[in-house]
Coordinates of C-alpha atoms in Angstrom, one line a residue:
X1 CA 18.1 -0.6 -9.8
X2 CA 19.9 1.7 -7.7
X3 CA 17.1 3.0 -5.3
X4 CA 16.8 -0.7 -4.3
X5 CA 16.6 -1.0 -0.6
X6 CA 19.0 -4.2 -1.2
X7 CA 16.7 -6.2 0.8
X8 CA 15.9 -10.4 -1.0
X9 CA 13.3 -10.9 0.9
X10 CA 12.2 -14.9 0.4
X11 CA 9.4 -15.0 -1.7
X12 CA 8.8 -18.6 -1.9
X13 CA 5.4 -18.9 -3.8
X14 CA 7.5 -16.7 -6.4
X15 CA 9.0 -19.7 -7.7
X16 CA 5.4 -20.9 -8.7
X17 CA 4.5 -17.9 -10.3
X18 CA 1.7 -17.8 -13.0
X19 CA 2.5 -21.8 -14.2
X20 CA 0.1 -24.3 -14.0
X21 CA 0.4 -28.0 -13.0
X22 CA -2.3 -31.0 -13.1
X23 CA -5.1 -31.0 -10.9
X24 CA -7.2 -33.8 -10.7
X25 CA -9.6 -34.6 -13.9
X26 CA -12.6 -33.2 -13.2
X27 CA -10.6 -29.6 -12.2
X28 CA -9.1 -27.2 -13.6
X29 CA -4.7 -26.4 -14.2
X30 CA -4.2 -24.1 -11.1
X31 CA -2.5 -21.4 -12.0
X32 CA 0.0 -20.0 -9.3
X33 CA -0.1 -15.8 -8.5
X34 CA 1.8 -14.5 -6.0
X35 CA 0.4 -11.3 -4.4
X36 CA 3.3 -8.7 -2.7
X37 CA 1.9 -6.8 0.5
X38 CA 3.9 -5.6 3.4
X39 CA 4.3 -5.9 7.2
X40 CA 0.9 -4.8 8.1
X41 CA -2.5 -3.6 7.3
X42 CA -0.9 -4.4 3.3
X43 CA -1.0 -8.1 4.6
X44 CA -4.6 -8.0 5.9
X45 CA -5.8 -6.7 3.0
X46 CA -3.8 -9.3 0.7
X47 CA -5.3 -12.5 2.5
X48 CA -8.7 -11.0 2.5
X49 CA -8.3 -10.5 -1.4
X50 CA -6.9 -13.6 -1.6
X51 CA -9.4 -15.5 0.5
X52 CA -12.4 -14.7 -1.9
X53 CA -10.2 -15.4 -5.4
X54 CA -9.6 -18.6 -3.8
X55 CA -12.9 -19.8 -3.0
X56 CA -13.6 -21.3 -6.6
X57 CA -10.1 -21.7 -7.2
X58 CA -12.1 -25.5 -8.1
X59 CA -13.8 -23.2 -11.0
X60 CA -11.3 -20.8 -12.0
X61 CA -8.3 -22.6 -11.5
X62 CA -6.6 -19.7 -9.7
X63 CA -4.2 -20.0 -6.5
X64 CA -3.3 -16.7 -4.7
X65 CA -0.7 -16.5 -2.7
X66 CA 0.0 -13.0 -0.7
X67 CA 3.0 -12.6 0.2
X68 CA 4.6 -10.6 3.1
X69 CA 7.5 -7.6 1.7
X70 CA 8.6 -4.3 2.9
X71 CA 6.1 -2.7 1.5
X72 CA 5.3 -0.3 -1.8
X73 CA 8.5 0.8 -3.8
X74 CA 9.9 -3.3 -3.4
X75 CA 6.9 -4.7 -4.5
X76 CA 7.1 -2.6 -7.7
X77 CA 10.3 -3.3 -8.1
X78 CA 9.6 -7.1 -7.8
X79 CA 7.0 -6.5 -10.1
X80 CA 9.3 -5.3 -12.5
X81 CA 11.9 -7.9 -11.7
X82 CA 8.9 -10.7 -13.0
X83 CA 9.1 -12.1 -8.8
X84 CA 5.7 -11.1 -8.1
X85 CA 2.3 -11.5 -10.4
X86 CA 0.3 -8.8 -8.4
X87 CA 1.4 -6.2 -5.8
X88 CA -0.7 -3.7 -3.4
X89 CA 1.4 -0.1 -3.9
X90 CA 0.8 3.5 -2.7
X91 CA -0.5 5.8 -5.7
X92 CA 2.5 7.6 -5.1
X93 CA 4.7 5.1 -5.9
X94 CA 2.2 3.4 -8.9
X95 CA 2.9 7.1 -10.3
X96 CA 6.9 7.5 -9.7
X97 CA 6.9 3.7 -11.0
X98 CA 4.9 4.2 -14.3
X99 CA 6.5 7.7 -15.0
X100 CA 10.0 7.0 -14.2
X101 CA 9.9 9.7 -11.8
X102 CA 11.0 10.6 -8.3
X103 CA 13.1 8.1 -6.5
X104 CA 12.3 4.8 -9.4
X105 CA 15.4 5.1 -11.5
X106 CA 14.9 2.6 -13.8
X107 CA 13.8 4.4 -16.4
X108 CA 9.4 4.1 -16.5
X109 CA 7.8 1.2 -15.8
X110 CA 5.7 1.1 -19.0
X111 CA 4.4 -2.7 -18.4
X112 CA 2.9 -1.5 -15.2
X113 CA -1.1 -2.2 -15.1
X114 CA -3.7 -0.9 -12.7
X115 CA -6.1 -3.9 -11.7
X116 CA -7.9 -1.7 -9.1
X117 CA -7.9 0.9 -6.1
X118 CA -9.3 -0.1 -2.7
X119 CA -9.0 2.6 0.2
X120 CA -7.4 5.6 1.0
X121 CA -4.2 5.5 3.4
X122 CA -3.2 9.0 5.3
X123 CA -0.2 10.2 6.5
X124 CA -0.5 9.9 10.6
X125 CA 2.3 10.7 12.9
X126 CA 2.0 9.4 16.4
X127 CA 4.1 10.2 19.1
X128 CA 4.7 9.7 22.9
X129 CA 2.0 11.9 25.0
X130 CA 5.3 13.2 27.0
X131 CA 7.5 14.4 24.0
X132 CA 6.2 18.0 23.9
X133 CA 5.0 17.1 19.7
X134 CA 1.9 18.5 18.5
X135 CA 3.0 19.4 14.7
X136 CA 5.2 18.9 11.7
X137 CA 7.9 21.6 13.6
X138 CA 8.1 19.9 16.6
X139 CA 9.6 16.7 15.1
X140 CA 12.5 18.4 14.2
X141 CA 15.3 17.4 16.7
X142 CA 13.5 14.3 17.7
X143 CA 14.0 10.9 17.7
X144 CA 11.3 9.5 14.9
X145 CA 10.7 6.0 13.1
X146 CA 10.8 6.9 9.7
X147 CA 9.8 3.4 8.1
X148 CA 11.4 0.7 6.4
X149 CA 13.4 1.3 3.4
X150 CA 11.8 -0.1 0.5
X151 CA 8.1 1.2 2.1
X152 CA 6.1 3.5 0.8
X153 CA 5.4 5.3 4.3
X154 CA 9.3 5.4 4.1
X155 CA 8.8 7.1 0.1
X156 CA 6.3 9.4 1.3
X157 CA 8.0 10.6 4.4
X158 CA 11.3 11.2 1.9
X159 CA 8.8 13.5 0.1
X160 CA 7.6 15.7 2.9
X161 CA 11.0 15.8 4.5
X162 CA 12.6 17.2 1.6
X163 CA 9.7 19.9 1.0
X164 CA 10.3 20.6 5.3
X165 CA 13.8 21.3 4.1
X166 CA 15.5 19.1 6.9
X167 CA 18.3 16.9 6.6
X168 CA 19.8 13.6 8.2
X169 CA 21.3 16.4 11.2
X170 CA 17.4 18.1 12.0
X171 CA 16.3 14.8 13.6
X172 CA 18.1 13.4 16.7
X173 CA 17.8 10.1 15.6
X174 CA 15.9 8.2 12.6
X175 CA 15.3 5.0 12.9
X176 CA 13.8 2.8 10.2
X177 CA 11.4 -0.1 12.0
X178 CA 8.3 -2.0 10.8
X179 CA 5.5 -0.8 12.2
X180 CA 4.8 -3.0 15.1
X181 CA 8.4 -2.3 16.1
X182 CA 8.3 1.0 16.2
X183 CA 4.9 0.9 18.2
X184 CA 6.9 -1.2 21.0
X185 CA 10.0 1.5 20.7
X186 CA 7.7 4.2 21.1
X187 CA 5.7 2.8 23.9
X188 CA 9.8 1.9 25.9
X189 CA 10.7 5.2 25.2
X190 CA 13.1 4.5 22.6
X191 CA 11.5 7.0 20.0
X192 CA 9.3 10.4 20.1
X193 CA 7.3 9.8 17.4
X194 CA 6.6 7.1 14.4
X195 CA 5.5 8.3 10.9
X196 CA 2.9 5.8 9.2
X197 CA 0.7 6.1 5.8
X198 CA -2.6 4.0 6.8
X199 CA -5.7 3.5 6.1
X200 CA -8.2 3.9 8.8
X201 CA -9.1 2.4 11.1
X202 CA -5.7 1.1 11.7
X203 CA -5.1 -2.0 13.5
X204 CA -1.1 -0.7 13.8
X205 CA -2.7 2.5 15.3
X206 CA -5.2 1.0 17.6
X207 CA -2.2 -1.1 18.8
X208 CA 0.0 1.8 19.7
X209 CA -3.1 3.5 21.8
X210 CA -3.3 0.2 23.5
X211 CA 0.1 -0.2 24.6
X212 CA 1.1 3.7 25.8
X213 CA -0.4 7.5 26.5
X214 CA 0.0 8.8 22.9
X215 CA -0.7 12.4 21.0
X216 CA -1.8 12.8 17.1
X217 CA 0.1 15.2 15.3
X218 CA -1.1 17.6 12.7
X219 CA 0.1 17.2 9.3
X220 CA -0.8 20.3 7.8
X221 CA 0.7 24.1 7.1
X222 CA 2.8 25.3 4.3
X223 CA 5.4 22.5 3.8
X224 CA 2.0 20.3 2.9
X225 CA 0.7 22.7 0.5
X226 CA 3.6 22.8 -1.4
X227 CA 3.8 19.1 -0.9
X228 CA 0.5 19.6 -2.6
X229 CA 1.1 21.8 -5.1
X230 CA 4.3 20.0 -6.1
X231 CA 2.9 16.0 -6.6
X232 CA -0.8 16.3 -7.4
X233 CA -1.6 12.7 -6.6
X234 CA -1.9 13.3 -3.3
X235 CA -4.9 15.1 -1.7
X236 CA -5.7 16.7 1.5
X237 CA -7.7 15.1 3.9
X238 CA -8.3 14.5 7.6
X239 CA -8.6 11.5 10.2
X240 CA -12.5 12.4 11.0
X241 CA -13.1 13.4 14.7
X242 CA -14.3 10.6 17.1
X243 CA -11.9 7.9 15.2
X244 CA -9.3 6.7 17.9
X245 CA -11.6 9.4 20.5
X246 CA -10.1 12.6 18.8
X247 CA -11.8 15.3 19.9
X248 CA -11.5 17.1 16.8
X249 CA -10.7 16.2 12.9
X250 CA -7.0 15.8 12.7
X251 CA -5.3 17.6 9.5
X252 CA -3.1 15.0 7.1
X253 CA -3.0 14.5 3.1
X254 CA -2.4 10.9 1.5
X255 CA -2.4 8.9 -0.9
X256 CA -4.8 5.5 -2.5
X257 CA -4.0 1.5 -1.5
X258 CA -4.1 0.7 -5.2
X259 CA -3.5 -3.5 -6.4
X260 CA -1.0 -3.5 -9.9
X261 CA 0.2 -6.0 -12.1
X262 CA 1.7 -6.3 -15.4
X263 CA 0.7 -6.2 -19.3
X264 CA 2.2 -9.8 -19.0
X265 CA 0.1 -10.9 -17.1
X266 CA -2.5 -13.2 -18.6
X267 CA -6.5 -11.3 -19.3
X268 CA -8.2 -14.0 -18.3
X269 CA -6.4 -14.6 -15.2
X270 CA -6.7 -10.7 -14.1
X271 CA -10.0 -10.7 -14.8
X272 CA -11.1 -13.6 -12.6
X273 CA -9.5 -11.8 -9.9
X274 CA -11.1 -8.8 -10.4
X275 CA -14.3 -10.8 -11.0
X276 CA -14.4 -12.2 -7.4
X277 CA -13.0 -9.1 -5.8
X278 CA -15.7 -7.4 -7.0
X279 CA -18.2 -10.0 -6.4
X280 CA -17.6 -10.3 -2.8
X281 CA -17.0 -7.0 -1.7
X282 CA -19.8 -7.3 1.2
X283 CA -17.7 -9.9 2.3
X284 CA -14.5 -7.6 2.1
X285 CA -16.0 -4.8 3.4
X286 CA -17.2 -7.1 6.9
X287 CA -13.9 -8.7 6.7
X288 CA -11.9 -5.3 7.4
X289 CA -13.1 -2.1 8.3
X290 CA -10.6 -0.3 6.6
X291 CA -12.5 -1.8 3.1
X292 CA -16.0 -0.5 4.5
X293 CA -15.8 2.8 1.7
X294 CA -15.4 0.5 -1.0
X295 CA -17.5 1.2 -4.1
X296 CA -17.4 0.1 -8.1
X297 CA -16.9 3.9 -9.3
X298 CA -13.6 4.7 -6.9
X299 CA -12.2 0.9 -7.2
X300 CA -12.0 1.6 -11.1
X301 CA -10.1 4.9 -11.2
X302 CA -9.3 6.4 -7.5
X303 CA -4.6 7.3 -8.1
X304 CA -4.7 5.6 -10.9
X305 CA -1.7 6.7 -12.9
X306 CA -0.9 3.0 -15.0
X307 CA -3.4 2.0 -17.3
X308 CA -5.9 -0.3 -16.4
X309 CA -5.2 -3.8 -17.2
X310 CA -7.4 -5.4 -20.1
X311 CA -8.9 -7.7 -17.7
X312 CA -9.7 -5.5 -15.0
X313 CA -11.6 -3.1 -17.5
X314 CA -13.5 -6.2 -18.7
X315 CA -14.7 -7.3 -15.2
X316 CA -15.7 -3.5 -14.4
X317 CA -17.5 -2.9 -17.5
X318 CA -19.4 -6.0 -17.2
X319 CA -20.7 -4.3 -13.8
X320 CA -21.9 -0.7 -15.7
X321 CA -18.7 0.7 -14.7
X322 CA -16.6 2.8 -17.8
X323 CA -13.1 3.7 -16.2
X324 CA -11.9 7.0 -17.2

């Protein structure tokens, strides 16, 4: 696959993945899934769904590992690869993957199944209080993390660049960091700004207010709407005012957190998961406030573009929920 970022990243658990060994008599086989989630608030999010699969793993017989990656488009293609059972993905990318569209070159990832959507994550550009950047015009000539390759902040950002009609000689410097580094770059000076797609709150966000003076920056005006106008799976939206003490509602579009698998991937076993996940999501939604907005209605169809897995649909409809 040729957009690969070229990054093996060790995926230990993977070696387990989806067989089951002996467990004592009175238990179930466990059977192994491995969960692909990124460097940050993707990693949260996987233990937390993890966590409540896992307490009656004695019951179900499911072990869920989550596993830490660069982020969207390398989970999918892990997905594809068969190294991953279950991956957390930007809609973006769950469409480009299913479709065969955009920067996935492999030709469309037909096997690709929804399992469920959890929260929205928006496009938010910080930058240093100093650097004189206020909007989408003022980046240009600056130094800016773009994210990691392989990231679906990274996918995005490839999105709204081109539609800005800048190339690799409008920015001063582009660097491609992790999310906590580029919060410690920022804060040294070593960058102007750092381009993330969150939910919110952010713990990555709240970090970067903590650590240096720092200024939002409006995502919004024409290169958004045709951003818009061009990939309907994203909306416009706004970080509400009073989140992080802004003043006002901050302008931005984004995308959905949305957890895939595959049509190989065994009925019963995705609809445990789904099961518990849906089951505790009190305990989810206390667990992280970026999971507080989670309801039944959104979970079962917000940016879905893959169809919804046999065993998801069974655990929703079993709740009163018919997904479109």
């Amino acid at each position: 696959m040729s957009s690969r970022s070229g990054l093996r990243w060790p995926l230990l658990a993977g070696l387990l993945a989806c067989f089951s060994i002996p467990a004592t008599a009175a238990d179930p086989p466990i059977t192994f899934v491995t969960l692909g989630t990124s460097e940050s608030l993707y990693y949260d999010v996987g233990r937390a769904l993890c966590a409540v699969v896992d307490k009656t793993r004695r019951e179900n017989g499911i072990r869920c590992s989550p596993e830490q990656t660069p982020g969207s488009v390398y989970n999918l293609e892990r997905l594809f690869d068969g190294d991953l059972d279950l991956a957390l993905a930007q809609s973006d990318a769950q469409f480009a993957a299913y479709r065969g569209e955009l920067t996935w070159d492999e030709g469309p990832f037909t096997e690709l199944r929804a399992v469920m959507s959890l929260y929205p994550e928006l496009m938010t550009i910080v930058a240093r209080a100093d650097s004189g950047v206020a909007s989408l015009a003022d980046l240009r000539g600056k130094r800016i993390n773009i994210g990691s390759p392989g990231s679906g902040n990274r996918a995005t950002w490839n999105k709204l660049q081109a539609v800005l009609g800048w190339g690799v000689e409008d920015m001063r410097k582009a660097t491609e960091m992790p999310p906590d580094r580029a919060n410690a770059a920022l804060c040294a000076g070593e960058i102007d700004a750092s381009v993330l797609m969150v939910g919110h709150p952010s713990p990555i966000v709240s970090q970067v207010l903590a650590g240096c003076a720092i200024a939002f920056v409006a995502v919004g005006g024409q290169a958004v709407e045709q951003l818009l106008a061009a990939y309907p799976y994203y909306t416009k939206s706004e970080i509400p005012a009073g989140q992080y003490g802004l003043p006002q509602a901050l302008p931005t579009f984004g995308a959905v957190a949305t957890l895939v698998t595959t049509s190989a991937m065994k009925e019963s076993v995705v609809y445990e998961i789904t099961r518990q996940v849906l089951g505790h999501l009190d305990e989810l939604r206390a667990r992280l406030p970026v999971l507080q907005g989670l309801t039944l209605e959104a979970m079962a169809t917000a940016g879905r573009t893959a169809p919804l897995h046999p065993g998801a649909e069974r655990a929703f409809r079993e709740l009163g929920i018919t997904p479109k």
